[in-house]
Coordinates of C-alpha atoms and ligand atoms in Angstrom, one line a residue:
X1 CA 106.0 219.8 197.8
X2 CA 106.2 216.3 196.9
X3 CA 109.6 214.9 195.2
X4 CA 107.7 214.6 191.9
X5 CA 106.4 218.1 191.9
X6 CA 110.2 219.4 193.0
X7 CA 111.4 217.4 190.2
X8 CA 109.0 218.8 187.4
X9 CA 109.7 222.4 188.5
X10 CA 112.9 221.4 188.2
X11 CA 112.9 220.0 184.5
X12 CA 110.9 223.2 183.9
X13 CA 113.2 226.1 184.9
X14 CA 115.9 224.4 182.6
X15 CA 114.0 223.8 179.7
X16 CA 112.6 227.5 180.1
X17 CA 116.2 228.6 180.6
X18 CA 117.8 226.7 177.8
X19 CA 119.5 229.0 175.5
X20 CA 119.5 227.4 172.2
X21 CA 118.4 224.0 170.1
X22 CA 122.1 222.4 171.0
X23 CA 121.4 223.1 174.6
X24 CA 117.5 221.7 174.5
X25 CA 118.4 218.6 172.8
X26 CA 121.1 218.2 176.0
X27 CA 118.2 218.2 178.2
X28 CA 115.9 216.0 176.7
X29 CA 118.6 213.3 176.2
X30 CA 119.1 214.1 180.4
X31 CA 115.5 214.1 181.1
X32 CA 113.7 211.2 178.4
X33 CA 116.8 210.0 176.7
X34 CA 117.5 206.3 177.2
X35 CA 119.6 206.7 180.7
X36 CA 117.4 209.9 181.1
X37 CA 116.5 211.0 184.8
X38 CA 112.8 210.0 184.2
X39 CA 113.1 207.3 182.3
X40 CA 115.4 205.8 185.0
X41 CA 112.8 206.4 187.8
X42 CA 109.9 204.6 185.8
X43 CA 112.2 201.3 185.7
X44 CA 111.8 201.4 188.8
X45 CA 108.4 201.0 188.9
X46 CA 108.9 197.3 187.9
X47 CA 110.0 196.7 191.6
X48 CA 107.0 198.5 193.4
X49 CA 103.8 196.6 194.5
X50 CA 100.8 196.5 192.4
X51 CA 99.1 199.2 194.2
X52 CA 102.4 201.1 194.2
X53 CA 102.8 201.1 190.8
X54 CA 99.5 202.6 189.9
X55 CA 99.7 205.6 191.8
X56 CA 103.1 206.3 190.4
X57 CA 103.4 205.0 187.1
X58 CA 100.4 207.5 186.3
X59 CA 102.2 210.4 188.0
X60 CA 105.4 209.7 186.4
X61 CA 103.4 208.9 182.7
X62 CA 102.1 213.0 183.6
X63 CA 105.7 214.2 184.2
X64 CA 107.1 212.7 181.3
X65 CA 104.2 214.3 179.1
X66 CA 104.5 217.5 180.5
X67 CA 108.7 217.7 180.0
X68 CA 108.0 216.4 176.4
X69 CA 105.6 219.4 176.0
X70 CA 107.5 221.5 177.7
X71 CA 110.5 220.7 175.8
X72 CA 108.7 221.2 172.0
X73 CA 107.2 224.5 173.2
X74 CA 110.7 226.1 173.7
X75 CA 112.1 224.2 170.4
X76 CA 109.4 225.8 168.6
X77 CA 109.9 228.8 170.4
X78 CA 114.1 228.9 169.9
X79 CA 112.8 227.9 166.0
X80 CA 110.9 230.5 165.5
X81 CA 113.4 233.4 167.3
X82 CA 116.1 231.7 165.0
X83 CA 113.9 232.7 162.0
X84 CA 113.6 235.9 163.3
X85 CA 117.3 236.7 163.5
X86 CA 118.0 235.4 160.3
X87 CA 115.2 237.8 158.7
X88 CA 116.9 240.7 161.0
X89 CA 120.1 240.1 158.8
X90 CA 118.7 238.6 155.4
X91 CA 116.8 241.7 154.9
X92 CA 116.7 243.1 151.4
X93 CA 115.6 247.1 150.9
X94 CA 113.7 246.6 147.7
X95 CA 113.7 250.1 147.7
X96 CA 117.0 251.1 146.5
X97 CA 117.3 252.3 143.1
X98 CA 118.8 249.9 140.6
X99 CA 122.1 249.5 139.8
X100 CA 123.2 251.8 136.9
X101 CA 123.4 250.9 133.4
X102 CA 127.6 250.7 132.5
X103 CA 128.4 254.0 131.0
X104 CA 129.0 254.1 127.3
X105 CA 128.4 251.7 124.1
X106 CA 129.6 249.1 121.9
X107 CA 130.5 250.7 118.3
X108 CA 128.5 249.0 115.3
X109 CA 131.6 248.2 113.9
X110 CA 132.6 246.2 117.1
X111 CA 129.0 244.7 116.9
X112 CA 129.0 243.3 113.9
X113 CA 131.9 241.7 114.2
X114 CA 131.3 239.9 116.9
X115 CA 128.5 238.7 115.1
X116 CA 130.4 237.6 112.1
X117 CA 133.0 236.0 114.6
X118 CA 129.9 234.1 115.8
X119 CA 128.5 232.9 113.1
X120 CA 131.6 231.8 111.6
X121 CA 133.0 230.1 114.7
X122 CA 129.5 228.7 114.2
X123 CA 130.6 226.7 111.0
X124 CA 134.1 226.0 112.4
X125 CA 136.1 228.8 111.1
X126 CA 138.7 229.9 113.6
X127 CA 139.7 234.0 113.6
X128 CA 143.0 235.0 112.1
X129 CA 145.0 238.4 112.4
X130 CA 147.6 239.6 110.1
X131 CA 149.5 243.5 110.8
X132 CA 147.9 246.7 109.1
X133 CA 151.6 247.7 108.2
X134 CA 151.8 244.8 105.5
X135 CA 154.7 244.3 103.2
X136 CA 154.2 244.8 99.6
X137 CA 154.6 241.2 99.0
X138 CA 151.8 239.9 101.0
X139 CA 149.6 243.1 100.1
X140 CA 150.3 242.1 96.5
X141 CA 152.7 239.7 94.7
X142 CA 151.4 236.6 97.0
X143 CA 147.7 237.5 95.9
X144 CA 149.0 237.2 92.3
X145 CA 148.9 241.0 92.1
X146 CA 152.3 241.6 89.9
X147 CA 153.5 245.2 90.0
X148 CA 152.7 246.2 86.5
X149 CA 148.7 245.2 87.5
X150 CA 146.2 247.3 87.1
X151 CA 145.1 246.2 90.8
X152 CA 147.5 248.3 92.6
X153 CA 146.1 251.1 90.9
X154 CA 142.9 250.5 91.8
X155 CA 143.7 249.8 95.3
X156 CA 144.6 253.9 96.3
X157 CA 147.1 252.5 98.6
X158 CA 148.8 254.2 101.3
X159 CA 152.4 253.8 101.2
X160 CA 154.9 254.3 104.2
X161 CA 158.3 256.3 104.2
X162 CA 160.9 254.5 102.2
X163 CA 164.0 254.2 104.2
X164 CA 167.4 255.6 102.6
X165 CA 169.5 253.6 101.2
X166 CA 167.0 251.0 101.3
X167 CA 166.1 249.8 97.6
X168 CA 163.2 247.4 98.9
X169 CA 159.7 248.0 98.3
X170 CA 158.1 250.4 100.9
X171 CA 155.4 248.5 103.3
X172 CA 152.1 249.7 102.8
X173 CA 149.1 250.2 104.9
X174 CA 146.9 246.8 104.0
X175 CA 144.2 248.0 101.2
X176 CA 142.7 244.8 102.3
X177 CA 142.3 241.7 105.0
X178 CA 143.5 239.6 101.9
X179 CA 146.6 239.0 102.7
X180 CA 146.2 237.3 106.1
X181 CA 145.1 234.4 104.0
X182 CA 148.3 234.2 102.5
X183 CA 149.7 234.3 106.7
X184 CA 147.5 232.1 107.6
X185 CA 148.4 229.7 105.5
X186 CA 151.9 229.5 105.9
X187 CA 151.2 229.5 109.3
X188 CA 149.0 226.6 109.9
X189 CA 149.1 225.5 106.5
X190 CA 146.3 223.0 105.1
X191 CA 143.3 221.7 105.6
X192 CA 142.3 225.1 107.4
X193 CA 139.2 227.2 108.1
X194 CA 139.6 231.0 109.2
X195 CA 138.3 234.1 108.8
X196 CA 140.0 237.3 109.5
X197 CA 138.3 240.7 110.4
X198 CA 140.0 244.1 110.5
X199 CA 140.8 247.6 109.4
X200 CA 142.4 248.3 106.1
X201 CA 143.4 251.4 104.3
X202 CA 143.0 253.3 101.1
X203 CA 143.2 256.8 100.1
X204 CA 139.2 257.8 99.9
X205 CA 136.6 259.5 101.3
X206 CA 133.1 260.4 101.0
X207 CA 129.3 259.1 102.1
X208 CA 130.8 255.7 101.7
X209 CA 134.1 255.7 101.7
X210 CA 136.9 256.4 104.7
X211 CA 140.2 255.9 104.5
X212 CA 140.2 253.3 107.1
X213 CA 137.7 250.9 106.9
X214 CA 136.6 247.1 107.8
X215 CA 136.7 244.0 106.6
X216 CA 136.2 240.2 107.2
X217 CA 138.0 237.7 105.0
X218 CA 137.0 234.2 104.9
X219 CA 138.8 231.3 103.7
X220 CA 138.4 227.7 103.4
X221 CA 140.8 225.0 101.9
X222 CA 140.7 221.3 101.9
X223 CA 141.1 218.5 99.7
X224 CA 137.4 219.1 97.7
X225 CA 136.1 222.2 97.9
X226 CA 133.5 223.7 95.9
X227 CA 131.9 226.8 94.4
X228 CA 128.8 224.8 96.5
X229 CA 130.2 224.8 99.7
X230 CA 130.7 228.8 99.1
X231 CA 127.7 229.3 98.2
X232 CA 126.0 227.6 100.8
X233 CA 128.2 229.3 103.6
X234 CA 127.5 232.5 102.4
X235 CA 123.8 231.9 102.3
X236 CA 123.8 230.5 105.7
X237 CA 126.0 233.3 106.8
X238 CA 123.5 235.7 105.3
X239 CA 120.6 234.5 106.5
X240 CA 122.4 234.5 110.4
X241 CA 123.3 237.8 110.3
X242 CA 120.4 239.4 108.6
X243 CA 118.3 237.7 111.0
X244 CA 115.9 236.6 108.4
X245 CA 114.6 233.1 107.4
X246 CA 115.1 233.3 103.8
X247 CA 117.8 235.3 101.4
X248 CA 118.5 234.9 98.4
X249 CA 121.8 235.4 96.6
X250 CA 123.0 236.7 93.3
X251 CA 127.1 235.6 91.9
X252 CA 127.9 237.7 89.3
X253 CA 130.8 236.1 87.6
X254 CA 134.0 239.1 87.9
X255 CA 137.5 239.0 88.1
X256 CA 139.8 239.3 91.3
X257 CA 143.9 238.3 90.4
X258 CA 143.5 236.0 93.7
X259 CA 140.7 233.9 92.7
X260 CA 139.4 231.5 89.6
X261 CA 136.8 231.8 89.1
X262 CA 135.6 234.9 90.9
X263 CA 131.9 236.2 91.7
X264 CA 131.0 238.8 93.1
X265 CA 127.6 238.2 95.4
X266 CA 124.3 240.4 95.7
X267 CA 121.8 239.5 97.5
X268 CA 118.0 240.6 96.8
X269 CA 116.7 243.4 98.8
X270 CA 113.2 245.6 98.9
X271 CA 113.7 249.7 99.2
X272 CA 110.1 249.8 99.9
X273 CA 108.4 253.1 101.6
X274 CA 112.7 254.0 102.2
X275 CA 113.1 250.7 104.1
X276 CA 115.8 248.3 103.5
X277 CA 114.2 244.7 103.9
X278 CA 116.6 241.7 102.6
X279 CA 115.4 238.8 101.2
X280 CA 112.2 240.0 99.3
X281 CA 111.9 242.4 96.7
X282 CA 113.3 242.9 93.5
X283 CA 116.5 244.9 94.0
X284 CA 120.2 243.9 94.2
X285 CA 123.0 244.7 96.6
X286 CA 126.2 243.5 96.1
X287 CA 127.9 242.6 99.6
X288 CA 130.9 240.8 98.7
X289 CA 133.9 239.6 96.3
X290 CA 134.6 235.9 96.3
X291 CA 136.1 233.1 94.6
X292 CA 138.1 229.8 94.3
X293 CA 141.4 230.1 95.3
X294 CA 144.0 230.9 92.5
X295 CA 146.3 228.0 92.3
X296 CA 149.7 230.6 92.2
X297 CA 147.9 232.1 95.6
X298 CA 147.9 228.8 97.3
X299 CA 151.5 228.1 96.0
X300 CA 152.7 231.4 97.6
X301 CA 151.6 230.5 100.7
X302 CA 153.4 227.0 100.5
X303 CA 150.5 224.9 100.0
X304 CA 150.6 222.7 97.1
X305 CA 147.7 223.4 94.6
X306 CA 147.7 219.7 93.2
X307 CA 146.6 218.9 96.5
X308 CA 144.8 221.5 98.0
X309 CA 141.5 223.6 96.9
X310 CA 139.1 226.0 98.6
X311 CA 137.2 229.4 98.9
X312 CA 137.6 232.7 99.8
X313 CA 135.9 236.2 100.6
X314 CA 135.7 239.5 101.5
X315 CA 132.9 241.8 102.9
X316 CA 132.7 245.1 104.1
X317 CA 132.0 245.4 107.6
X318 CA 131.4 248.7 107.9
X319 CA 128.8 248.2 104.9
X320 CA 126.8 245.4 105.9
X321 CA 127.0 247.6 109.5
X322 CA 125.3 249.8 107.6
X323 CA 122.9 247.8 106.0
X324 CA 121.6 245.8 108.7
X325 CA 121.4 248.6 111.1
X326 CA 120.3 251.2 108.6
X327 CA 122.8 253.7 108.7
X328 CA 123.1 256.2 106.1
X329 CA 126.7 257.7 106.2
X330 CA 129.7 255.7 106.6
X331 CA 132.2 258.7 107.8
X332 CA 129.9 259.1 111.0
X333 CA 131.3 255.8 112.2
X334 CA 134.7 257.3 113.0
X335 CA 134.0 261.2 114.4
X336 CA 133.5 260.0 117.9
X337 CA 130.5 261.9 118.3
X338 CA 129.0 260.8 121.9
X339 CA 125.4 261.7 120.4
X340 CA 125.7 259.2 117.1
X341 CA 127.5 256.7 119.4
X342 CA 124.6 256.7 122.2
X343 CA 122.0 256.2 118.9
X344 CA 123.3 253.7 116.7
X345 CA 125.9 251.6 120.0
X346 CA 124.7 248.8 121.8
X347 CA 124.7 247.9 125.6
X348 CA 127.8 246.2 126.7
X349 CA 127.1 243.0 127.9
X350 CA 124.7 242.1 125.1
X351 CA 127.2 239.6 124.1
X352 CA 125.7 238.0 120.5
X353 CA 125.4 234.5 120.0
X354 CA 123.8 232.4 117.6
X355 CA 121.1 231.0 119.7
X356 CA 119.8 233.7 122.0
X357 CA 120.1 236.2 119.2
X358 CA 122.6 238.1 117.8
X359 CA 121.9 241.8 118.0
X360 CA 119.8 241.4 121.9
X361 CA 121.3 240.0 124.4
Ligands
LIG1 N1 140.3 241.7 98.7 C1 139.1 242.1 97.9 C2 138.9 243.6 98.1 O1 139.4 244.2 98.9 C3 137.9 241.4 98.4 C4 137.9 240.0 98.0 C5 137.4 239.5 96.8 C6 138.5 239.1 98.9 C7 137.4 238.2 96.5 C8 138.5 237.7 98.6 C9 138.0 237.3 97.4 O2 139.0 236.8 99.4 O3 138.0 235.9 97.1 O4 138.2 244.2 97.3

């Protein structure tokens, strides 16, 4: 065997042998690389004679070819065994069954107020919280409810133990989410946007009436607030959470001690073939109670009335629940029945939000 021919077999057997792309790429650097064991022997051909270099210059241009092939046939072939392995551990058994739905559902009432929360924080309206045990003062006297008024009555409110001994007024269970305005007022005083959603208490009950119950107060106070800019919140509100393009509202003018002037707000509605569809038709629902601010509220709460103006609300959440999801009996929304819940909840993790879509996720 001539030197050459030794030398190829040699190149050969390592490139066969090499074990993976780090190794190959050692060996081509030894064998073509610049100070390579091939490259080397064809400077020398610059020393040989004419007829010299003929004869070996082609056998060496042979050898060199054939270690470059060799040498991409194994990279291709390490390449490809490379893919393999990682398909051997990548692999994915599209067979399994699914991953199960989470057990259980979000209640309508949690729902819907995480829609109102959305489309409030929407408009820039942050989310307040007052306790359900409220003192009689906040309940009342700082909403310009006096006890001699007629509102108290009206309020079937829950009253809690009076201590012994104790001639103060007896905190009641809040009959409504009213007086976190007052709270949040003296809290973060004025300009200030909030609403505040959550259970109140009075002493009724039947198709639409619990003792506990929901609702979302709004209020907004700055330095030139107007019946407009209620208006046009409430209609944008609406129209958000009724997921329609158009509604139309109604304010009645009414009376609340807490607001002057107050309306009350319907908005128009079809009953057609036993179908609530809002905003077409020719029937009214009233949703809410609303007004300006009464000037001896805003004082109450330390904000000074000369200054100061703005709006305020309340809805019903379990009632526009109702509404929007059409159902028909209000004391169902607090029996716990697994059945009811599985009909009328939604899938956790369909968080609302005002782009995607409030009641799919
Ligand atoms: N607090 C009233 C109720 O429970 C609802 C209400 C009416 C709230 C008018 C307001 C308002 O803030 O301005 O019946």
């Amino acid at each position: 065997m001539t030197e050459l021919a030794q030398t190829r077999d040699d190149w050969i057997a390592r490139i066969s042998s090499a074990a993976d792309p780090a190794a190959l790429e050692e060996l081509r650097v030894a064998a073509l690389g610049k100070k390579g064991e091939i490259s080397l022997m064809m400077r020398e051909l610059g020393r040989m004679s004419p007829e010299e270099r003929q004869t070996k210059g082609r056998a060496l241009n042979e050898l060199r070819d054939e270690i470059d092939a060799a040498l991409r046939a194994k990279k291709a072939g390490l390449d490809d065994a490379a893919l393999d392995a990682r398909m051997e551990s990548e692999w994915l058994d599209v067979t399994l069954p699914g991953r199960p739905r989470p057990q259980g559902t979000v209640h309508p009432v949690s729902q819907v107020m995480d829609e109102v929360a959305v489309i409030f924080a929407d408009m820039g309206f942050a989310v307040a919280e007052g306790p359900q045990v409220e003192s009689d003062w906040f309940n009342f006297d700082a909403l310009n409810i006096a006890p001699e008024h007629p509102a108290r009555q009206e309020h079937d409110t829950f009253f809690m133990a009076r201590e012994t001994g104790d001639n103060r007024p007896p905190h009641v269970l809040r009959t409504h989410t009213s007086p976190v305005q007052i709270r949040a007022m003296q809290e973060q005083g004025a300009p200030i946007r909030v609403i505040a959603p959550g259970r109140v208490y009075r002493m009724d009950m039947d198709q639409t009436h619990t003792p506990m119950f929901h609702q979302v107060e709004g209020l907004a106070i700055d330095r030139d607030i107007s019946m407009a800019q209620l208006k046009w919140t409430l209609e944008e509100f609406c129209r958000a959470f009724f997921e329609v393009d158009e509604v139309e509202l109604r304010f009645r003018a009414s009376h609340f001690p807490f607001t002057e002037p107050s309306a009350e707000v319907d908005i128009r509605c079809s009953w057609a073939g036993g179908a609530l569809k809002i905003g077409e038709g020719d029937s009214w629902l009233e949703i809410l109670g609303s007004g300006m601010v009464h000037p001896k509220v805003l004082a109450a709460a330390g904000v000074d009335p000369d200054q100061w103006q703005g709006f305020a609300f309340g809805m019903g959440i379990d009632r526009i629940a109702m509404l929007k999801y059409g159902i028909p009996d209000l004391r169902a929304f607090f029996e716990s029945d697994l059945r009811w819940l599985r009909h009328y909840g939604f899938a956790a993790g369909d968080v609302p939000s005002v782009s995607a879509g409030l009641s799919r996720g």
